[in-house]
mmCIF file of C-alpha atoms in Angstrom:
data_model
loop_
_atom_site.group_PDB
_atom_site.id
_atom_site.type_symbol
_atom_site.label_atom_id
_atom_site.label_comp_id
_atom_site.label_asym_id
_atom_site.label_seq_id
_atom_site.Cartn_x
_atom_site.Cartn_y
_atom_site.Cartn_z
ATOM 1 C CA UNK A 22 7.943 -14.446 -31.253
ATOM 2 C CA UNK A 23 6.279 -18.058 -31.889
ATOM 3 C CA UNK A 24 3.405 -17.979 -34.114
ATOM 4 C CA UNK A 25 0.465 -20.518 -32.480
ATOM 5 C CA UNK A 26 -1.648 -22.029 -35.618
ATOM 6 C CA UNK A 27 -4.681 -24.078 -35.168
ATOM 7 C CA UNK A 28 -5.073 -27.085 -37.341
ATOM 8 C CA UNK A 29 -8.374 -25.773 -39.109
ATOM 9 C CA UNK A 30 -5.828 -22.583 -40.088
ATOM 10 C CA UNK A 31 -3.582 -24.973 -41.359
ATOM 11 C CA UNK A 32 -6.524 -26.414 -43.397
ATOM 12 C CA UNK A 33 -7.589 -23.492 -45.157
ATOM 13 C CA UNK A 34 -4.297 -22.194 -45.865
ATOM 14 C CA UNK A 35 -3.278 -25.258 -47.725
ATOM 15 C CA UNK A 36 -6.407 -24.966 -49.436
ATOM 16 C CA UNK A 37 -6.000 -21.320 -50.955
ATOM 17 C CA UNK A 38 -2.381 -22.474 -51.930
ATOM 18 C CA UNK A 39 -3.501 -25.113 -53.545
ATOM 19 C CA UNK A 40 -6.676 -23.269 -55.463
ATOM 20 C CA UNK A 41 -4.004 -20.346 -56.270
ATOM 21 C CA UNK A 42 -1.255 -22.626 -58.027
ATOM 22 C CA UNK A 43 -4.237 -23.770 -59.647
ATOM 23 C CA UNK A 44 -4.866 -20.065 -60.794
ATOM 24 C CA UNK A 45 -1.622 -19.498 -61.595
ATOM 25 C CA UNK A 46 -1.583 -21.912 -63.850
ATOM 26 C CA UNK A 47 -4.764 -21.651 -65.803
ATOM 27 C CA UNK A 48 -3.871 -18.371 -66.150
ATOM 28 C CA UNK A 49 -0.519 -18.982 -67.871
ATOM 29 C CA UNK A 50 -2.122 -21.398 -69.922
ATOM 30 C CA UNK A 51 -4.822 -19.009 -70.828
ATOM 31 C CA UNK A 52 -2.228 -16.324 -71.883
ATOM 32 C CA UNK A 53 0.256 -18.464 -73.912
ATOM 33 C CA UNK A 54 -2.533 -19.855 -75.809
ATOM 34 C CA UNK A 55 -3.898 -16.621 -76.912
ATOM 35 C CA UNK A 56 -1.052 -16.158 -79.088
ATOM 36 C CA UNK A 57 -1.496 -16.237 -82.663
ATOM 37 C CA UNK A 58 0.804 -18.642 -84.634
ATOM 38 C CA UNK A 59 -0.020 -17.624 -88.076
ATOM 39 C CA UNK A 60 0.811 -13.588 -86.862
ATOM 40 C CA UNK A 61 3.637 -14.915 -85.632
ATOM 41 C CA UNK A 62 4.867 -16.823 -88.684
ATOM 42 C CA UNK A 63 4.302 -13.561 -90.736
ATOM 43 C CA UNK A 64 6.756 -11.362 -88.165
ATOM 44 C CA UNK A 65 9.339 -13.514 -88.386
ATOM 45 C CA UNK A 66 9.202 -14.574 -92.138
ATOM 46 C CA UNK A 67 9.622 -10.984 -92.937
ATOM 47 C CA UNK A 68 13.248 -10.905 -91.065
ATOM 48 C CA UNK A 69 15.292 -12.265 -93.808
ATOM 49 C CA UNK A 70 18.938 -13.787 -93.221
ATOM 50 C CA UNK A 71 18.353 -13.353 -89.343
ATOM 51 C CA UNK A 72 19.020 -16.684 -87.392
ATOM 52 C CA UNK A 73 17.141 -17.177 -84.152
ATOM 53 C CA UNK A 74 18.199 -20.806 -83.709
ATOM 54 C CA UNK A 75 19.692 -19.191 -79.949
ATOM 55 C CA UNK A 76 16.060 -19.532 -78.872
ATOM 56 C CA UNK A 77 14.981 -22.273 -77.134
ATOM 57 C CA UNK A 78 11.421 -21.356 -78.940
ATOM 58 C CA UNK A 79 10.183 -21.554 -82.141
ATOM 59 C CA UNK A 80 8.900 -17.971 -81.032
ATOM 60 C CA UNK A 81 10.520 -15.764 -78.684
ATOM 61 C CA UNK A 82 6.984 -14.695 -77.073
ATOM 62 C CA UNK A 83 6.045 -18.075 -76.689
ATOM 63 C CA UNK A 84 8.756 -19.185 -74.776
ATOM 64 C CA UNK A 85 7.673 -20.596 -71.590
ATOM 65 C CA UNK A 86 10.909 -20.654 -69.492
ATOM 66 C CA UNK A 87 11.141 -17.010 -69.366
ATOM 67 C CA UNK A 88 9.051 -16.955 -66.813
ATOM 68 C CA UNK A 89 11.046 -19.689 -65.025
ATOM 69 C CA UNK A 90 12.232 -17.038 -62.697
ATOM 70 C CA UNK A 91 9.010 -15.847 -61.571
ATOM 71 C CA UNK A 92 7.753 -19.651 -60.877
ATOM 72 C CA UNK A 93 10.836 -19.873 -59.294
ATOM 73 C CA UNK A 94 10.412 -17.597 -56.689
ATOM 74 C CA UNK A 95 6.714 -18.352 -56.168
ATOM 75 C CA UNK A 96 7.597 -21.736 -55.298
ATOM 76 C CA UNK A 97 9.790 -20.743 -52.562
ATOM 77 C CA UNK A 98 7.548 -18.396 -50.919
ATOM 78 C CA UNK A 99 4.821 -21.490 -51.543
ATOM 79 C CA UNK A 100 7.446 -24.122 -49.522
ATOM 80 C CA UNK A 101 8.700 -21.371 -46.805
ATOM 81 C CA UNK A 102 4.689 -20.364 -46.090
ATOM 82 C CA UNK A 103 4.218 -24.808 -45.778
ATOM 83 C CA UNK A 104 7.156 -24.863 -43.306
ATOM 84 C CA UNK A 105 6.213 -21.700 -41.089
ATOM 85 C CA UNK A 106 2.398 -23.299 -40.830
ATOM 86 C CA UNK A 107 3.870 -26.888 -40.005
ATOM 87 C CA UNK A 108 5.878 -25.326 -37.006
ATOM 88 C CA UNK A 109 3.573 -23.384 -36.011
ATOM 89 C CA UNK A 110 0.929 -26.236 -36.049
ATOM 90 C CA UNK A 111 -0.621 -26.263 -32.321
ATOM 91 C CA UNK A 112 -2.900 -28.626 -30.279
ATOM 92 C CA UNK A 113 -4.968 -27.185 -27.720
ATOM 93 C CA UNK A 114 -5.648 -29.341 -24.534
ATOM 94 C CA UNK A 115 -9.453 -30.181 -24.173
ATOM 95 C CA UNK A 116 -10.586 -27.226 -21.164
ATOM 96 C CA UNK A 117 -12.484 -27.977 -18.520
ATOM 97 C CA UNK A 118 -15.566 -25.138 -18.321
ATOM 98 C CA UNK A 119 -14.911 -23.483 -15.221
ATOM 99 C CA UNK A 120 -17.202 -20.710 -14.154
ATOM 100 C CA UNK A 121 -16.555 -16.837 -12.238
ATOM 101 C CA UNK A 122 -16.522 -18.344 -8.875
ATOM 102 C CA UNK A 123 -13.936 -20.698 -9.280
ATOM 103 C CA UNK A 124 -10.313 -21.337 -11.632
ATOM 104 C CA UNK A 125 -8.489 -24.581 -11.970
ATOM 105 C CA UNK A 126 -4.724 -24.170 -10.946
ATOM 106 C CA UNK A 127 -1.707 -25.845 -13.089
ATOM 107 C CA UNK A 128 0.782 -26.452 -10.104
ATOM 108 C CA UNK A 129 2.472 -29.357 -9.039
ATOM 109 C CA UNK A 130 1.848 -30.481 -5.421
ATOM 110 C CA UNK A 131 4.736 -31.862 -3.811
ATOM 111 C CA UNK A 132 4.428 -35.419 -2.778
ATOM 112 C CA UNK A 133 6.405 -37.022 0.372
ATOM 113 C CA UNK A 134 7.499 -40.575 -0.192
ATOM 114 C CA UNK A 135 6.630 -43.164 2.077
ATOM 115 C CA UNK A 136 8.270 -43.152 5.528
ATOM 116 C CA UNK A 137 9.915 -46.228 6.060
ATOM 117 C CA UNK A 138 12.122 -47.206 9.130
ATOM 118 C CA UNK A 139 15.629 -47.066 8.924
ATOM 119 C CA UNK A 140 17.747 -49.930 9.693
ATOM 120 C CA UNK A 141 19.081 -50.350 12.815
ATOM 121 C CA UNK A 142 22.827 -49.190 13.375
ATOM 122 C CA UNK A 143 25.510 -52.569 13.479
ATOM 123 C CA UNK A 144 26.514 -53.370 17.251
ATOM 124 C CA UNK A 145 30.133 -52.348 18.408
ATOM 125 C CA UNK A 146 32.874 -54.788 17.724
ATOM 126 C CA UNK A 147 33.847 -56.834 20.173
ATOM 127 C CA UNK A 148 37.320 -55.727 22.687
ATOM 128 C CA UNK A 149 40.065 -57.408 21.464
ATOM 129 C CA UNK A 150 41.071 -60.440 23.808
ATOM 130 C CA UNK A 151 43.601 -59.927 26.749
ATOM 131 C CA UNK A 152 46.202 -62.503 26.489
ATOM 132 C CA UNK A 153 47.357 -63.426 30.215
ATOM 133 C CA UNK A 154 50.345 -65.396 31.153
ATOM 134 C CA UNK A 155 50.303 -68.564 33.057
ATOM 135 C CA UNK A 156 52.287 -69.014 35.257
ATOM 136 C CA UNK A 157 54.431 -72.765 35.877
ATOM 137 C CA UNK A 158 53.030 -74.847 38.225
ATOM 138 C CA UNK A 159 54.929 -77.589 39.741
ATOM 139 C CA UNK A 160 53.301 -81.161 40.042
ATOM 140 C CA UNK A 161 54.091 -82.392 43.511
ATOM 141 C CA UNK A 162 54.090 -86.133 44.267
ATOM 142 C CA UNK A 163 51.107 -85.477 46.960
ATOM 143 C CA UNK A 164 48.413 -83.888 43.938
ATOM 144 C CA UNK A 165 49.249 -86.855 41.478
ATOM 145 C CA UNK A 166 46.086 -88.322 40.664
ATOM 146 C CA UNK A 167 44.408 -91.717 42.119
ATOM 147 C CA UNK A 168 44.017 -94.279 39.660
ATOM 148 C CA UNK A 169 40.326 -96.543 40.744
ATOM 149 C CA UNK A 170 39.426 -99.604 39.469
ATOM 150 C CA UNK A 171 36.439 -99.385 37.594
ATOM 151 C CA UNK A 172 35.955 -102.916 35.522
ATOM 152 C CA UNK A 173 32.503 -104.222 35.855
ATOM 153 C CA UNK A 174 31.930 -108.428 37.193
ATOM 154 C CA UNK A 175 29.578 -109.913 34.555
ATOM 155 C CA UNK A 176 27.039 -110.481 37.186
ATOM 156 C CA UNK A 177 26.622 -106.728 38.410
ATOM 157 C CA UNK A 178 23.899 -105.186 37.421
ATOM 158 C CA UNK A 179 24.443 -101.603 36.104
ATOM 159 C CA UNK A 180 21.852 -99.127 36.163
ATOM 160 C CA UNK A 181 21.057 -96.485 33.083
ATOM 161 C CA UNK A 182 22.322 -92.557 34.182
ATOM 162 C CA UNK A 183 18.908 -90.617 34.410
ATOM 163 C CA UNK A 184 18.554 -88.691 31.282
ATOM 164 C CA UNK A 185 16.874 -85.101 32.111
ATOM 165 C CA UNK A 186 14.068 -83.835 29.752
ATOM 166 C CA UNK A 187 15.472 -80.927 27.252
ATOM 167 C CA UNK A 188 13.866 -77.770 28.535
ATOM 168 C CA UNK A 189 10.851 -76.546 26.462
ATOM 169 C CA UNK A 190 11.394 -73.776 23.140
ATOM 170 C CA UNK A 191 11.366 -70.534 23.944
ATOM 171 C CA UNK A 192 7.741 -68.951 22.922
ATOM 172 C CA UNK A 193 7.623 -67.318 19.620
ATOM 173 C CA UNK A 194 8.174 -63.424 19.023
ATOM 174 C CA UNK A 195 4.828 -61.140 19.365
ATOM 175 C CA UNK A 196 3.924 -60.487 15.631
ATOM 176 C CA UNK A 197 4.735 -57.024 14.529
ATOM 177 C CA UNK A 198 2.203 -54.207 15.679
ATOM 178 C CA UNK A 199 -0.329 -53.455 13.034
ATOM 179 C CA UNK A 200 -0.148 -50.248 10.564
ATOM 180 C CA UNK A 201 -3.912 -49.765 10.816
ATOM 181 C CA UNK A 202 -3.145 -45.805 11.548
ATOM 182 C CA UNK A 203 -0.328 -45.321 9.513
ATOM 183 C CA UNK A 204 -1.290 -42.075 6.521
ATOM 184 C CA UNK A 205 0.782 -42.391 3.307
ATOM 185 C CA UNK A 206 0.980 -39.645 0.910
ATOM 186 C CA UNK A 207 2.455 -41.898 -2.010
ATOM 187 C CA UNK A 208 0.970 -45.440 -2.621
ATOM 188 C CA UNK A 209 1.315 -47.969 -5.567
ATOM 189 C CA UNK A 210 -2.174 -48.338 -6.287
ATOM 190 C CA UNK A 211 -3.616 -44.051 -5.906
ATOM 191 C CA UNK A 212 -7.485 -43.463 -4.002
ATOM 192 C CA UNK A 213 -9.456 -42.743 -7.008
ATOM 193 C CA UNK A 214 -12.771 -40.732 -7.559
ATOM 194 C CA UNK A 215 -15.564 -42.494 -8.487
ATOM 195 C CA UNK A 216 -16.110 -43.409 -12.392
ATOM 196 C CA UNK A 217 -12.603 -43.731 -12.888
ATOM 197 C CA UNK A 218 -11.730 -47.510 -13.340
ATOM 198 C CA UNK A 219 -12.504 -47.995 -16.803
ATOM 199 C CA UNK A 220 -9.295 -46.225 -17.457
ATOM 200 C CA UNK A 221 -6.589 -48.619 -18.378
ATOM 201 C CA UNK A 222 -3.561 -47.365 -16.978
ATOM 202 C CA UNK A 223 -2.553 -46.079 -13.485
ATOM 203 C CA UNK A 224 -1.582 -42.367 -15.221
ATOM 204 C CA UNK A 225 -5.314 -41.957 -17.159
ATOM 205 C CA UNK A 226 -6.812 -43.058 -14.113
ATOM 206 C CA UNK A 227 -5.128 -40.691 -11.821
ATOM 207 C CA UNK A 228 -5.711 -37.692 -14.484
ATOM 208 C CA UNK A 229 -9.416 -39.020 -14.544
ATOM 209 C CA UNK A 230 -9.809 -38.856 -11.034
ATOM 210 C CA UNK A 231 -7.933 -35.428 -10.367
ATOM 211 C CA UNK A 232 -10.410 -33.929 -13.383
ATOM 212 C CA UNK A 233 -13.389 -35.138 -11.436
ATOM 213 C CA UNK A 234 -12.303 -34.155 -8.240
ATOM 214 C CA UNK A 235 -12.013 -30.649 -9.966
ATOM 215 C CA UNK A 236 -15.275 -30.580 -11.369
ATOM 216 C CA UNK A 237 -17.123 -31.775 -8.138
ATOM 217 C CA UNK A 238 -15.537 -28.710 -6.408
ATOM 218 C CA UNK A 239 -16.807 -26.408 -9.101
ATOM 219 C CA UNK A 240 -19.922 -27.461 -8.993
ATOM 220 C CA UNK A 241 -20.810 -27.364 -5.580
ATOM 221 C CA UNK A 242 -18.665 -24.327 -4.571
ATOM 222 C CA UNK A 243 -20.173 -20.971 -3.411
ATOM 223 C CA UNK A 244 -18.140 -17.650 -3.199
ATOM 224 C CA UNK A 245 -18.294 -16.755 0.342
ATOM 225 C CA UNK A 246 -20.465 -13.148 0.614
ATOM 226 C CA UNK A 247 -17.354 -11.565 2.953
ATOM 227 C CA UNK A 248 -14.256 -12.413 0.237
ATOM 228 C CA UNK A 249 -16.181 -11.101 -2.358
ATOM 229 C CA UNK A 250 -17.448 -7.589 -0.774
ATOM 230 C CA UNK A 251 -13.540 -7.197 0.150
ATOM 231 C CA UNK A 252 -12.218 -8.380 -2.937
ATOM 232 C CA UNK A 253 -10.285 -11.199 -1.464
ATOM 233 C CA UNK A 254 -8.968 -13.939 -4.053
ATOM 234 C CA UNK A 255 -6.332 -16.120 -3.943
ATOM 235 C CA UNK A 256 -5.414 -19.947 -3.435
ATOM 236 C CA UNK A 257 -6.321 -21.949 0.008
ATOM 237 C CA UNK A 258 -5.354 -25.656 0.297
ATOM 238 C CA UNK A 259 -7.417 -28.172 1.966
ATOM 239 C CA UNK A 260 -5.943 -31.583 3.521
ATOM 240 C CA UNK A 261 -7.888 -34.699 3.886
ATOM 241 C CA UNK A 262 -7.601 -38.376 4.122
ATOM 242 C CA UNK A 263 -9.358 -41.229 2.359
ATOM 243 C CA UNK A 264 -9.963 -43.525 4.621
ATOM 244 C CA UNK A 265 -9.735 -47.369 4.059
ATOM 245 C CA UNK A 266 -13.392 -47.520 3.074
ATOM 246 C CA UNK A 267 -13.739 -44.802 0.509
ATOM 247 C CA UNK A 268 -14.512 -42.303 2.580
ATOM 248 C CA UNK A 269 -13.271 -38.750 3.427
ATOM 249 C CA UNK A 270 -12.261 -37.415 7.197
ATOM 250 C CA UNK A 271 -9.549 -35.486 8.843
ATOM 251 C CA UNK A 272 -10.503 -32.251 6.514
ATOM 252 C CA UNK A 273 -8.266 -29.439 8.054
ATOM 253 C CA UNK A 274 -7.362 -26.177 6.345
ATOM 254 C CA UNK A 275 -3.728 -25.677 5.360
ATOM 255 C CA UNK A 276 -3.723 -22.281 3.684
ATOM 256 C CA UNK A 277 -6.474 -19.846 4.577
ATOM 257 C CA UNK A 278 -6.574 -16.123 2.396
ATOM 258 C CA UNK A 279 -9.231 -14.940 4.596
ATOM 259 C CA UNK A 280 -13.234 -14.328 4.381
ATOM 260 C CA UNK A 281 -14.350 -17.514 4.687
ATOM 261 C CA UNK A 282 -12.591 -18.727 1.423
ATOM 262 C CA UNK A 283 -10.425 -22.194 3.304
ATOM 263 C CA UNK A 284 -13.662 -22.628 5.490
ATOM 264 C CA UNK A 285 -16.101 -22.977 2.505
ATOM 265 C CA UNK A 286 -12.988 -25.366 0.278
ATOM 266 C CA UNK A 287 -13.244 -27.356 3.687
ATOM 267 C CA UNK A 288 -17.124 -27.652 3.408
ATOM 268 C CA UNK A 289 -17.110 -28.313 -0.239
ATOM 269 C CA UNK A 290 -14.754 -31.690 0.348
ATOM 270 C CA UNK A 291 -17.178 -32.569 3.510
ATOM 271 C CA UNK A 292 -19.988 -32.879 1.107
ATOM 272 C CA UNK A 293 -18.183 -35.695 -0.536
ATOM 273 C CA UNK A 294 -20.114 -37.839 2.521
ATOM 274 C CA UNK A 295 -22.835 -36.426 2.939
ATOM 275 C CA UNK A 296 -23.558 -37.135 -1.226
ATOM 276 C CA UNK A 297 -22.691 -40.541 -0.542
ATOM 277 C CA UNK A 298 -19.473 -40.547 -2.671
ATOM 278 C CA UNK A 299 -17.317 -43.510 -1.976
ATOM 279 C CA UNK A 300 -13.726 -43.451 -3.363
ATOM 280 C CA UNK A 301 -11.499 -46.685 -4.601
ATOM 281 C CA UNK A 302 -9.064 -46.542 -1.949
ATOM 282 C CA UNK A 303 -5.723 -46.821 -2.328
ATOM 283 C CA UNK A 304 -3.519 -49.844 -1.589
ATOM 284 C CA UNK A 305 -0.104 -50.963 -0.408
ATOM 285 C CA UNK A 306 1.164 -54.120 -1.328
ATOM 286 C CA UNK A 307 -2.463 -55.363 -1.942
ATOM 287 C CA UNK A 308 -4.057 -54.207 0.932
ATOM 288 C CA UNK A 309 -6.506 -50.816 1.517
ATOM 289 C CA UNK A 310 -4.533 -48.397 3.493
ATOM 290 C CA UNK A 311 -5.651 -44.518 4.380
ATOM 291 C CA UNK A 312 -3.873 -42.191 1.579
ATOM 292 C CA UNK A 313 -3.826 -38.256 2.674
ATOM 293 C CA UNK A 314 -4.518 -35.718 -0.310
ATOM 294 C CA UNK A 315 -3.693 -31.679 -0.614
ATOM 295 C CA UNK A 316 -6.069 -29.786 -2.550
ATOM 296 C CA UNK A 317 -5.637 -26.558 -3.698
ATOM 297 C CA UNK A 318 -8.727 -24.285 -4.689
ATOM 298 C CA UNK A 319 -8.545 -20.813 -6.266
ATOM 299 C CA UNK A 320 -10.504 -18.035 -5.529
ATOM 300 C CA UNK A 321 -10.793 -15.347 -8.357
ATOM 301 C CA UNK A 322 -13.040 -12.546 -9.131
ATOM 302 C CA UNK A 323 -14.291 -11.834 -12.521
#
């Protein structure tokens, strides 16, 4: 069974230890110095020939370490009580006020990496070449080659062969088609709600934008009339896109429960325009690109 202790608990409890040792010890003093030395100097004068030099006292009831024992064991129960309130120390997460119509969820949405396009398979290797004999010819006397006489007289005038033009490059490659209507679900730089990029990092600024996201559905949603006469609760999940602008479209309902509950989520995310909301949206390698979001809202009745 784990014990949950708030640190205010943990406060106090250190403070009554601390103001009961005090006590404790007051108290002891108190005691020990209401003892009478001159009483005690007459009891023991009158027991002639008896040694008491075993004593770690003067006085046997004014010896302290008899109740070493009881101290003892006090300060164990002080040190286990410490340890059980420093393990069972707990900080609470700061809650976000949520009202009867509507309950933030603690589930992890599952996020699809980007799609990219697979490489294209290697070609075939080539056949392996076919080695064909040759067959012998004989050179007859007739197909011997005729030898022409080809010097030049130092008056002849010789004429430059006609050098033809090299034909012109082929025309460069059409540039790649443009990803203007590509979604992602996953992008390096995540849309972001507005008054979220003070935050420093990319983690506080996504848990800053998913908190107000949350709150802006809280505030503006309405228990539909029908779920509520038939008891209806549950979770629907709404789908949208932020577009490269900032703003919201493609709002389609992925999970309905019935009586109007996906249908009001789904106008509850539409208002995000008509309020004139704008998000940060989210870029891939340094340029806007449309990101698509799943939200889930819970319906429950109180």
């Amino acid at each position: 069974m784990a014990i949950e202790v708030s640190g205010t608990m943990v406060f106090y409890s250190l403070l009554a230890l601390t103001l009961l040792t005090v006590g404790i010890v007051f108290v002891a003093r108190y005691l020990m110095s209401k003892l009478n030395e001159g009483s005690l100097n007459e009891k023991y004068s009158k027991l002639a020939g008896k040694t008491i030099s075993s004593n770690r006292a003067k006085f046997i009831e004014a010896d302290v370490f008899k109740m070493s024992g009881s101290f003892f064991n006090y300060g164990l129960v002080v040190a286990l009580g410490i340890t059980v309130l420093a393990l069972g120390l707990t900080e609470y997460a700061e809650k976000v006020a949520t009202g009867d119509n509507f309950v933030m969820i603690e589930e992890d949405i599952e996020m699809e990496p980007p799609r990219t396009a697979e490489p294209p398979p290697p070609p075939p290797p080539p056949p392996p070449p076919v080695i064909e004999e040759v067959p012998d010819e004989t050179v007859l006397e007739e197909d011997e080659p005729e030898f022409v006489d080809q010097s030049v007289e130092a008056d002849e005038v010789v004429e430059a062969p006609v050098v033809k033009a090299p034909p012109p490059p082929p025309p460069p490659p059409p540039p790649p088609p443009k990803e203007d209507d590509e979604i992602f679900m996953v992008v390096e730089d995540m849309p972001l709600f507005p008054g979220c990029n003070t935050e420093k990092t990319k983690e506080d600024k996504k848990k800053c934008s998913d908190r107000k996201v949350f709150e802006f559905v809280f505030k503006n949603l309405k228990y539909p009339v029908i779920a509520r006469e038939n008891g209806i609760e549950g979770t629907a999940v709404v789908q949208f896109v932020v577009d490269r602008d900032g703003t919201v479209k493609d709002v389609s309902v992925l999970k309905e429960i019935g009586g109007g509950c996906g249908e009001e989520a789904s106008r509850v995310v539409n208002t995000m325009n008509e309020s004139g909301i704008k998000w940060t949206p989210g870029r891939q390698r340094g340029r806007p690109v449309k990101v698509q979001f799943r939200l889930p809202v819970r319906f429950k009745l109180q």
